Coordinates of C-alpha atoms in Angstrom, one line a residue:
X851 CA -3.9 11.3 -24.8
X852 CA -1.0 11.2 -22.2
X853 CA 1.1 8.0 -22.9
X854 CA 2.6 6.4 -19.7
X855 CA 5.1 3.5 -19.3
X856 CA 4.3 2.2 -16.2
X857 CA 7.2 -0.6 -14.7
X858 CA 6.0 -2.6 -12.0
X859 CA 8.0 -5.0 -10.0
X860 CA 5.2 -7.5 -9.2
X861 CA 2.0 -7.6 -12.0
X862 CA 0.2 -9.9 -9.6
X863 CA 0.7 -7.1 -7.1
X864 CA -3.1 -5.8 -6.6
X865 CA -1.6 -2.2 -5.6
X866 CA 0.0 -2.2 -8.9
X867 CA -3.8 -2.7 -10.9
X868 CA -5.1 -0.4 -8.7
X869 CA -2.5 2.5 -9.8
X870 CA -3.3 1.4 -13.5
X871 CA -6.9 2.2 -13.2
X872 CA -6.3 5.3 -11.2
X873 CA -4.4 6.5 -14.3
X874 CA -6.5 5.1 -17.3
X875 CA -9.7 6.5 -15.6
X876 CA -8.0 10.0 -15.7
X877 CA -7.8 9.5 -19.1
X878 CA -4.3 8.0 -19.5
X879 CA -3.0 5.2 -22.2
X880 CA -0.7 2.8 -20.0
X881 CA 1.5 0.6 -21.0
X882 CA 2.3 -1.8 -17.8
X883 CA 5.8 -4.0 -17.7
X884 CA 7.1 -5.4 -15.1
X885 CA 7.9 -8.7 -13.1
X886 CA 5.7 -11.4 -12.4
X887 CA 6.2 -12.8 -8.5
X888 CA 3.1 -15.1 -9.2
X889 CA -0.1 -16.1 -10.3
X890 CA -3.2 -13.6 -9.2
X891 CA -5.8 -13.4 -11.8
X892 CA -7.8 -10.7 -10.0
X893 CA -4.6 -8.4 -10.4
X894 CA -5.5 -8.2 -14.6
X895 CA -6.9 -4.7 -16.1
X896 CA -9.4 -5.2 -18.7
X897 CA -7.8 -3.7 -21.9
X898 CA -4.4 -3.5 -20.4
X899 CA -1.9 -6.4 -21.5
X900 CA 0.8 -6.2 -19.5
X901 CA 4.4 -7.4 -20.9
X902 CA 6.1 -9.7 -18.8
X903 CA 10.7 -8.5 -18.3
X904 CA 10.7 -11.7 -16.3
X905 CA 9.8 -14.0 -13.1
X906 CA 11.6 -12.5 -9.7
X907 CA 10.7 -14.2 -5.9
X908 CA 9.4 -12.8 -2.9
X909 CA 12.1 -12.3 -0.8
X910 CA 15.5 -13.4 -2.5
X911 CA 17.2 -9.8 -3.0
X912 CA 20.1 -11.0 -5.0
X913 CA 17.8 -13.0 -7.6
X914 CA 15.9 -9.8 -8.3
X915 CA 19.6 -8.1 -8.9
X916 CA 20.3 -10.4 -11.7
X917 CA 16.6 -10.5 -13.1
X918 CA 16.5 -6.4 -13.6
X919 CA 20.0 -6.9 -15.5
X920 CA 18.5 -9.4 -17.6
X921 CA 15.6 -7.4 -18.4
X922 CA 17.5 -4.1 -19.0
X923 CA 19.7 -6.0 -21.4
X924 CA 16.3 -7.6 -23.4
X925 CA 14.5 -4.7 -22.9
X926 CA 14.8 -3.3 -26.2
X927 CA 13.3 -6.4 -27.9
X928 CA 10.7 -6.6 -25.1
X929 CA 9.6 -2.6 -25.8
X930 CA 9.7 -2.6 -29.7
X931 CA 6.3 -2.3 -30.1
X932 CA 5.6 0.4 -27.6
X933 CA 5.2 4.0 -28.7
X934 CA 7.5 6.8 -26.7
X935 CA 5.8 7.1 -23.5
X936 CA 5.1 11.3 -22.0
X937 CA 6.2 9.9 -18.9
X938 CA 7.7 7.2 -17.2
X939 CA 7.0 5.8 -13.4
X940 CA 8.7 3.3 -12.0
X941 CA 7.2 1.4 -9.0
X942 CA 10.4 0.6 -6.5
X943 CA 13.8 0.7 -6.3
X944 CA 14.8 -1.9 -8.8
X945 CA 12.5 -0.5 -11.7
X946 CA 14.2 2.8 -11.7
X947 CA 17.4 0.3 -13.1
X948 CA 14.8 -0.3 -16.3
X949 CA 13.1 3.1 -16.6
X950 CA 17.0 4.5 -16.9
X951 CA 17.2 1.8 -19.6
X952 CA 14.1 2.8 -20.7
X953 CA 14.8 6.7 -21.4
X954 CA 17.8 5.9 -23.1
X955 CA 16.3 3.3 -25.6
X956 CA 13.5 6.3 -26.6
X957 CA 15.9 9.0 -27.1
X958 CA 16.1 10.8 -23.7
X959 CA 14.4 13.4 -22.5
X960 CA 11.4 11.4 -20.8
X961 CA 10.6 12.2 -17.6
X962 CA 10.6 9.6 -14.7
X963 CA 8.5 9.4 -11.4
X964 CA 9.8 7.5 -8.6
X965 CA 6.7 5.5 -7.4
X966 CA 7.9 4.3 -3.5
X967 CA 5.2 2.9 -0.9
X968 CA 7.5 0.9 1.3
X969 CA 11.0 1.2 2.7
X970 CA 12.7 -2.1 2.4
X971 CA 14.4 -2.9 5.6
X972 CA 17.9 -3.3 3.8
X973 CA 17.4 0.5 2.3
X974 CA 18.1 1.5 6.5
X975 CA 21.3 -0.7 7.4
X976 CA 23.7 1.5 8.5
X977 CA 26.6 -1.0 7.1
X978 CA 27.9 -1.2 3.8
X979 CA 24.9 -2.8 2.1
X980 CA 22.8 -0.4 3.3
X981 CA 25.2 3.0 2.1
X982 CA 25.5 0.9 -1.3
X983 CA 21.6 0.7 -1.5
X984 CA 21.0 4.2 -1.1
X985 CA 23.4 5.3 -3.0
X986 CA 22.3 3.0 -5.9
X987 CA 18.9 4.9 -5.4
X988 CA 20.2 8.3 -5.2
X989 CA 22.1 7.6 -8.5
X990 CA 19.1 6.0 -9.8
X991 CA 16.5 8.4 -9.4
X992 CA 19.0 11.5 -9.7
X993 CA 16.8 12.7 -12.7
X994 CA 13.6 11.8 -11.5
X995 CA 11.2 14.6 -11.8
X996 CA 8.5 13.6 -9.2
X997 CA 8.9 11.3 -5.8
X998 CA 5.5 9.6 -5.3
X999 CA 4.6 8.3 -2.0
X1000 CA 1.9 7.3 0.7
X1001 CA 2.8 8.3 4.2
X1002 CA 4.4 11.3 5.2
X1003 CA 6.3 9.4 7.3
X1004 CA 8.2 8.1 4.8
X1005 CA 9.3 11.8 3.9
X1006 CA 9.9 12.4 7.6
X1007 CA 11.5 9.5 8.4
X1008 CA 13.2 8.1 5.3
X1009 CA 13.7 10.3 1.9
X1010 CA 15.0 13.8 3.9
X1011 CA 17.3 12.3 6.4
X1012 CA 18.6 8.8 4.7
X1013 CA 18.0 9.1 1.0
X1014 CA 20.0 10.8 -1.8
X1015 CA 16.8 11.6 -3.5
X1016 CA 16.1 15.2 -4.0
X1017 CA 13.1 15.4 -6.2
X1018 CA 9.6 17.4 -5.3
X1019 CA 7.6 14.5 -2.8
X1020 CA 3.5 13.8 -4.0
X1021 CA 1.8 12.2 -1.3
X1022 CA -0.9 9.6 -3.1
X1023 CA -2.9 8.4 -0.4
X1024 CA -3.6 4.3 -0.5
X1025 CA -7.3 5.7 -0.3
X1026 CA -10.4 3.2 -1.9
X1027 CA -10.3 4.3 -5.9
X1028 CA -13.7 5.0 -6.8
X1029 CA -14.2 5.4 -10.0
X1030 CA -18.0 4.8 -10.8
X1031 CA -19.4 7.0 -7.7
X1032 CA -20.5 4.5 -5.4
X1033 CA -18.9 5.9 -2.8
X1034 CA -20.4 9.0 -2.7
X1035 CA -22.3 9.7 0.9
X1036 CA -21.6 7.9 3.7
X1037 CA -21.5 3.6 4.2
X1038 CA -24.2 1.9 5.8
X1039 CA -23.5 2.1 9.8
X1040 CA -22.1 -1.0 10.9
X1041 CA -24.2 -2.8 13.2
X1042 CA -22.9 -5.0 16.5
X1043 CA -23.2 -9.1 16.2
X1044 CA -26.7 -10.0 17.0
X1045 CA -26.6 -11.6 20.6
X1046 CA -24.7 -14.7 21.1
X1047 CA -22.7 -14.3 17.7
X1048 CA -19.1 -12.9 17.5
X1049 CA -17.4 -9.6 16.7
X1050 CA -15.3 -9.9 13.9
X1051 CA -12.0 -8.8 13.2
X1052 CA -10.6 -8.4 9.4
X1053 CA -7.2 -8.7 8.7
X1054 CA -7.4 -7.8 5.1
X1055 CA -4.3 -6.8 1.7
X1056 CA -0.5 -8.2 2.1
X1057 CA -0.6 -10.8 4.8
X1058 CA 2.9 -11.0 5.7
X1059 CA 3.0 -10.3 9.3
X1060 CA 3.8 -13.5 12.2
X1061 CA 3.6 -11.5 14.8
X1062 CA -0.1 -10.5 14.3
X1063 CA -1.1 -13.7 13.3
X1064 CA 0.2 -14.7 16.4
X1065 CA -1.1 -12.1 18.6
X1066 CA -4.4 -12.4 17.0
X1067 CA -4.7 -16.3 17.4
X1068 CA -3.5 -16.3 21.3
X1069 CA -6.3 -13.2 21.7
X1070 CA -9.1 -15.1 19.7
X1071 CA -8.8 -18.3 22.0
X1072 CA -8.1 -15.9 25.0
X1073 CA -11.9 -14.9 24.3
X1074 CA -13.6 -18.4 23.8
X1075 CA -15.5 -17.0 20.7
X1076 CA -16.6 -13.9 21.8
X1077 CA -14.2 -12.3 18.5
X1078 CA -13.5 -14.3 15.3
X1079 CA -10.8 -12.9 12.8
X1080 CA -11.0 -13.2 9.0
X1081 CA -8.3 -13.2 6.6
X1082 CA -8.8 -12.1 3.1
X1083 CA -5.8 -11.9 0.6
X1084 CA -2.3 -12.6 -0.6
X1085 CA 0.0 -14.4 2.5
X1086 CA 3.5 -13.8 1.7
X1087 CA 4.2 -17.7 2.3
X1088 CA 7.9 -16.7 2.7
X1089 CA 7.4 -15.0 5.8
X1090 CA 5.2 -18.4 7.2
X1091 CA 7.0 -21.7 8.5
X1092 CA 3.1 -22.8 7.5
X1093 CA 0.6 -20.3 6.9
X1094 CA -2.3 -22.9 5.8
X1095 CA -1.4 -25.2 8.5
X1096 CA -1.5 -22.4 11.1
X1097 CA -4.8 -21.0 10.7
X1098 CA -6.7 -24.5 9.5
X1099 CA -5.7 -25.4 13.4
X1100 CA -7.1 -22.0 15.1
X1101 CA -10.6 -22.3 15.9
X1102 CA -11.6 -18.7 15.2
X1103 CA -9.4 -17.8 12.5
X1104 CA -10.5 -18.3 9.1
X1105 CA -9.0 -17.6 5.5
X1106 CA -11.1 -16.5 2.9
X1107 CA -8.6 -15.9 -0.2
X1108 CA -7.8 -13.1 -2.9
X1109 CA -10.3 -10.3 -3.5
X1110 CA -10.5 -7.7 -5.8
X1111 CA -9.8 -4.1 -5.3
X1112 CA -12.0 -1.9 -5.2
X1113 CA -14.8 -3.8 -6.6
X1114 CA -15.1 -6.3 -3.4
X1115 CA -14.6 -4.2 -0.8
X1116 CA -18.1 -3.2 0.3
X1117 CA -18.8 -7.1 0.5
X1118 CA -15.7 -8.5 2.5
X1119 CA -15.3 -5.4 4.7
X1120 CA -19.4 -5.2 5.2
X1121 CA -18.7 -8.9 6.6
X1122 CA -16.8 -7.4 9.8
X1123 CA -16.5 -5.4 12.6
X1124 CA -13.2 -3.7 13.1
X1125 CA -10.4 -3.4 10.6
X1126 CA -6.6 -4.9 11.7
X1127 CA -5.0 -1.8 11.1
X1128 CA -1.1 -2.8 12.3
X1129 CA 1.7 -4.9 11.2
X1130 CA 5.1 -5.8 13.0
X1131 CA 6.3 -6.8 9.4
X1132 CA 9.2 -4.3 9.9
X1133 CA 8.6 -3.1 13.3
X1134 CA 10.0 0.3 14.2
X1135 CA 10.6 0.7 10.7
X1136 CA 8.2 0.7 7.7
X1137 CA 5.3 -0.6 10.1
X1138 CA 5.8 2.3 11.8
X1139 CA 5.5 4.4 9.2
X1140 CA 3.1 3.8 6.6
X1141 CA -0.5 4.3 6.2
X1142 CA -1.7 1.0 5.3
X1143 CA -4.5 0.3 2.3
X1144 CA -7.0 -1.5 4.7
X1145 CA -7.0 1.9 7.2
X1146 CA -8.8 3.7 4.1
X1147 CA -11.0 1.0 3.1
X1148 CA -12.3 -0.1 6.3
X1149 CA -13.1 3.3 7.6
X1150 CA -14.8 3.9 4.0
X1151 CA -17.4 1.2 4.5
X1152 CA -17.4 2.6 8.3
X1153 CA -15.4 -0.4 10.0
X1154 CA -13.5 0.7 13.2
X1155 CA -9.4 0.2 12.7
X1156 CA -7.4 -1.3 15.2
X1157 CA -3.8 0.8 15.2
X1158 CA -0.5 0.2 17.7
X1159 CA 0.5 2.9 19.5
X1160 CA 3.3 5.2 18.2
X1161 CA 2.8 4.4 14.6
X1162 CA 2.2 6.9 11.8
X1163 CA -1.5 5.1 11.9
X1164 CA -2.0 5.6 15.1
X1165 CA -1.1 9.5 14.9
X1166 CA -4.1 9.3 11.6
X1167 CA -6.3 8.2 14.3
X1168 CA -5.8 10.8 16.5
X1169 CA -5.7 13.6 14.6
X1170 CA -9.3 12.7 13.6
X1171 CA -10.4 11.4 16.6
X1172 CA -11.4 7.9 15.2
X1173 CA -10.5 4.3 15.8
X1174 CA -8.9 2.0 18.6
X1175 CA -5.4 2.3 19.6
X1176 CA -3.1 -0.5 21.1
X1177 CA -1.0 0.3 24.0
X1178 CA 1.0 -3.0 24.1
X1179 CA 1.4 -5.7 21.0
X1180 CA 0.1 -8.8 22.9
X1181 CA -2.7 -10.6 23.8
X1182 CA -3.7 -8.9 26.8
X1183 CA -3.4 -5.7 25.7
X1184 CA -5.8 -6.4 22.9
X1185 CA -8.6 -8.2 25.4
X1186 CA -8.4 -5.0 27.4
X1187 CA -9.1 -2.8 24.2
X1188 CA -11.8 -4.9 22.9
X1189 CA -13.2 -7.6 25.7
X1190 CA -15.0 -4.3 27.1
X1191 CA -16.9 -4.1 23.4
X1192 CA -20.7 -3.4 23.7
X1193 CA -23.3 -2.6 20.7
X1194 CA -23.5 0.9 22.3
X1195 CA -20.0 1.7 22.5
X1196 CA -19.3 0.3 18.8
X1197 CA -22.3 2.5 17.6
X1198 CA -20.5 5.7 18.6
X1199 CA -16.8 4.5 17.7
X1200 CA -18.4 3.6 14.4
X1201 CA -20.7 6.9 14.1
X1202 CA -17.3 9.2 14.7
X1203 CA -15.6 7.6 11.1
X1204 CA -19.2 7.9 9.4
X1205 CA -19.0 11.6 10.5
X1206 CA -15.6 11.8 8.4
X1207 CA -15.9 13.6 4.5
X1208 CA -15.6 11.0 2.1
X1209 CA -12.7 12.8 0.7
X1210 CA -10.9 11.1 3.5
X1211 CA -11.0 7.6 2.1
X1212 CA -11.7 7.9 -1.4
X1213 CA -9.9 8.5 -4.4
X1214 CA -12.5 9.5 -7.0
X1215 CA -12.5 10.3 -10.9
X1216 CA -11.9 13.9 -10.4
X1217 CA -8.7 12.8 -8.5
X1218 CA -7.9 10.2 -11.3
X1219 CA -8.2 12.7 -14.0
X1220 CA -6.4 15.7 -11.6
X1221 CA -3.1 13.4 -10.9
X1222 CA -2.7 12.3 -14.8
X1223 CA -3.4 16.3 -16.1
X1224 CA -0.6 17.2 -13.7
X1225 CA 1.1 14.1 -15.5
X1226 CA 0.4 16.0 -18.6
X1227 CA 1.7 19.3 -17.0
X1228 CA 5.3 17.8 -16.1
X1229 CA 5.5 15.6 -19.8
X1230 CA 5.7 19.2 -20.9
X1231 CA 7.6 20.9 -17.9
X1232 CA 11.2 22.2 -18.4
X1233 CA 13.4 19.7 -16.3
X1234 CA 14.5 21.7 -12.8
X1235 CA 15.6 20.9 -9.4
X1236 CA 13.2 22.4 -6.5
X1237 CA 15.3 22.9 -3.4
X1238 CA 14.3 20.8 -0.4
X1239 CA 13.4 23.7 1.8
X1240 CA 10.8 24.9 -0.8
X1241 CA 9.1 21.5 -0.9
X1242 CA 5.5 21.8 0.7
X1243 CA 5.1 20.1 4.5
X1244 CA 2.8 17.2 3.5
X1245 CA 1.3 16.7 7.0
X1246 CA -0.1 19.8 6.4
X1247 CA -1.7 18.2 3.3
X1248 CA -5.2 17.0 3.5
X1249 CA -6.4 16.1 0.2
X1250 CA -3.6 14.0 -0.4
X1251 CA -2.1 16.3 -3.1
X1252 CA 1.0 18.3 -3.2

């Protein structure tokens, strides 16, 4: 059985349990260590006790510095019950610092994937901290053997122009892992509000963006009631002056708390209408480039997402012919997209994502047990460097393979 050491810089991160099961359904043993940003019970893996390098905070750069060089220097105590892992992935920047550590302690010659699904803003300053950043992760992940990430605009935009690192790109997909089946065949269609009740918008994952819980207050009052917005998971509270207060005083904005992922998805996503597909988080920047998690789980229960213009989402959309695009990220811009809205109109934007393979949104078994036997492959692989003009195009990619 493969062994993977899998070092994650947030355990209550839900992206970081969904990973885990991806690889222990393909028929991986993980080991999971990393740092713990807070409490999130629905983040745990049954069977997979995760050991704790430390506590780090959302948003304070610096203290995460000096909590990785804590753990590095602990991390032989912390790991002296772990057998040698076949493979090491580190999940960010920071725990490519440990998995370094990490190789060393077990003797060398363990190979490392880079795990990266966002592009910090500071890893794009053009001044000193942002050169000392990238070079940090070029030296970092010089001997890492695979680059995973989850947009190809992140290649495009980011990791061939900006950053020193020169391993082979996989594009994992944040699609819905489905690991029991029940995704097989198309969702149930989604039906309109029955007259006189609202259409609802969910606004579902990492909350962390002001701007759209701006824009989507000022459009919900805009429209008297005609379009309610739910909110279902973790608020970065950093990024809020008050995130509670806010939304207990918006009349059609309500917050439902934490979910589990993938098991309640059908349930909170069957519980709305269209799917918040944007964030202004990093605007221009990492907003602009990623495909988020809710795109692929709202069109897999057949929701229709909402995208801005210009985005990496927005080209998804339109490549497939699906979804709502914004022109303008205000109010007004959103009334004209939606205030138009009728049963008839939402049948056929919902029919055209229906009319989408599965394959699209779903991550299945087979794909679980594919990604860890090509984990297997490179545990055995010779070490080597493929030259960036021999890496595949992943826009070219469909099933979210290279």
């Amino acid at each position: 059985m493969l062994q993977i050491l899998y070092l994650a810089q947030d355990l209550a991160d839900p992206a970081v349990r969904r990973r885990t099961l991806t690889l222990v359904s393909g028929g991986a043993s993980v080991t999971l260590a990393g740092f713990r940003r807070g409490a999130n019970p629905l983040a745990a893996v049954h069977g997979v006790e995760p050991i704790e390098l430390g506590t780090t905070a959302d948003g304070r750069f610096a203290q995460r510095l000096g909590a990785v060089a804590g753990a590095c220097v602990s991390l032989k105590n912390r790991l002296r019950d772990v057998r040698k892992p076949d493979v090491i992935i580190a999940r960010n920047l920071e725990m490519l610092a440990v998995a370094k550590r990490a190789v060393a302690l077990f003797g060398g010659e363990v190979p490392i994937v880079y795990e990266c699904l966002d592009i910090h803003r500071l890893m794009l300053r053009k001044d000193l901290i942002g050169r000392a950043l990238r070079a940090a992760e070029a030296q970092l992940g010089r001997n890492a053997r695979w680059l995973v990430t989850s947009s190809p605009a992140f290649i495009e935009h980011y990791f061939r122009p900006l950053s020193g690192i020169d391993a082979p790109p996989v594009l994992l997909e944040n699609k819905v892992l489905d690991i029991d089946g029940a995704s097989e065949g198309p969702a149930p269609p989604a039906e309109p509000p029955l007259p006189g009740a609202p259409w609802k918008i969910g606004w579902f994952g990492a909350l962390r963006c002001r701007k759209s819980l701006a824009l989507l207050a000022d459009f919900s009052r805009r429209m008297e009631g005609r379009f309610e917005v739910v909110l279902r998971g973790r608020p970065a509270y950093s990024e809020f002056e008050d995130f509670d207060g806010f939304v207990r005083g918006e009349p059609f904005i309500r917050f439902e708390g934490a979910y589990r992922n993938p098991e309640d998805l059908a349930g909170i996503y069957g519980d709305v209408h269209f799917t918040w597909a944007i964030d202004f988080f990093e605007e221009g920047q990492n907003s602009a480039w990623l495909l988020p998690n809710r795109l692929y789980e709202g069109c897999r229960h057949g929701r229709v997402p909402i995208a801005m213009k210009g985005t990496e989402t927005a080209r998804f959309l339109s490549v497939r012919g699906i979804g709502l695009v914004l022109e303008e990220p205000d109010a007004d811009s959103l009334a004209t997209l939606l205030g138009p809205m009728t049963p008839e109109s939402y049948a056929e934007a919902a029919g055209r994502i229906n009319r989408c393979s599965a394959g699209t949104w779903v991550f299945d078994r087979g794909d679980c047990e594919a990604l860890v036997r090509r984990l297997a492959a490179l545990a055995h692989e010779t070490p080597c460097r493929i030259p960036s003009a021999a890496i595949t195009e992943p826009r070219h990619n469909e099933g979210g393979l290279l």
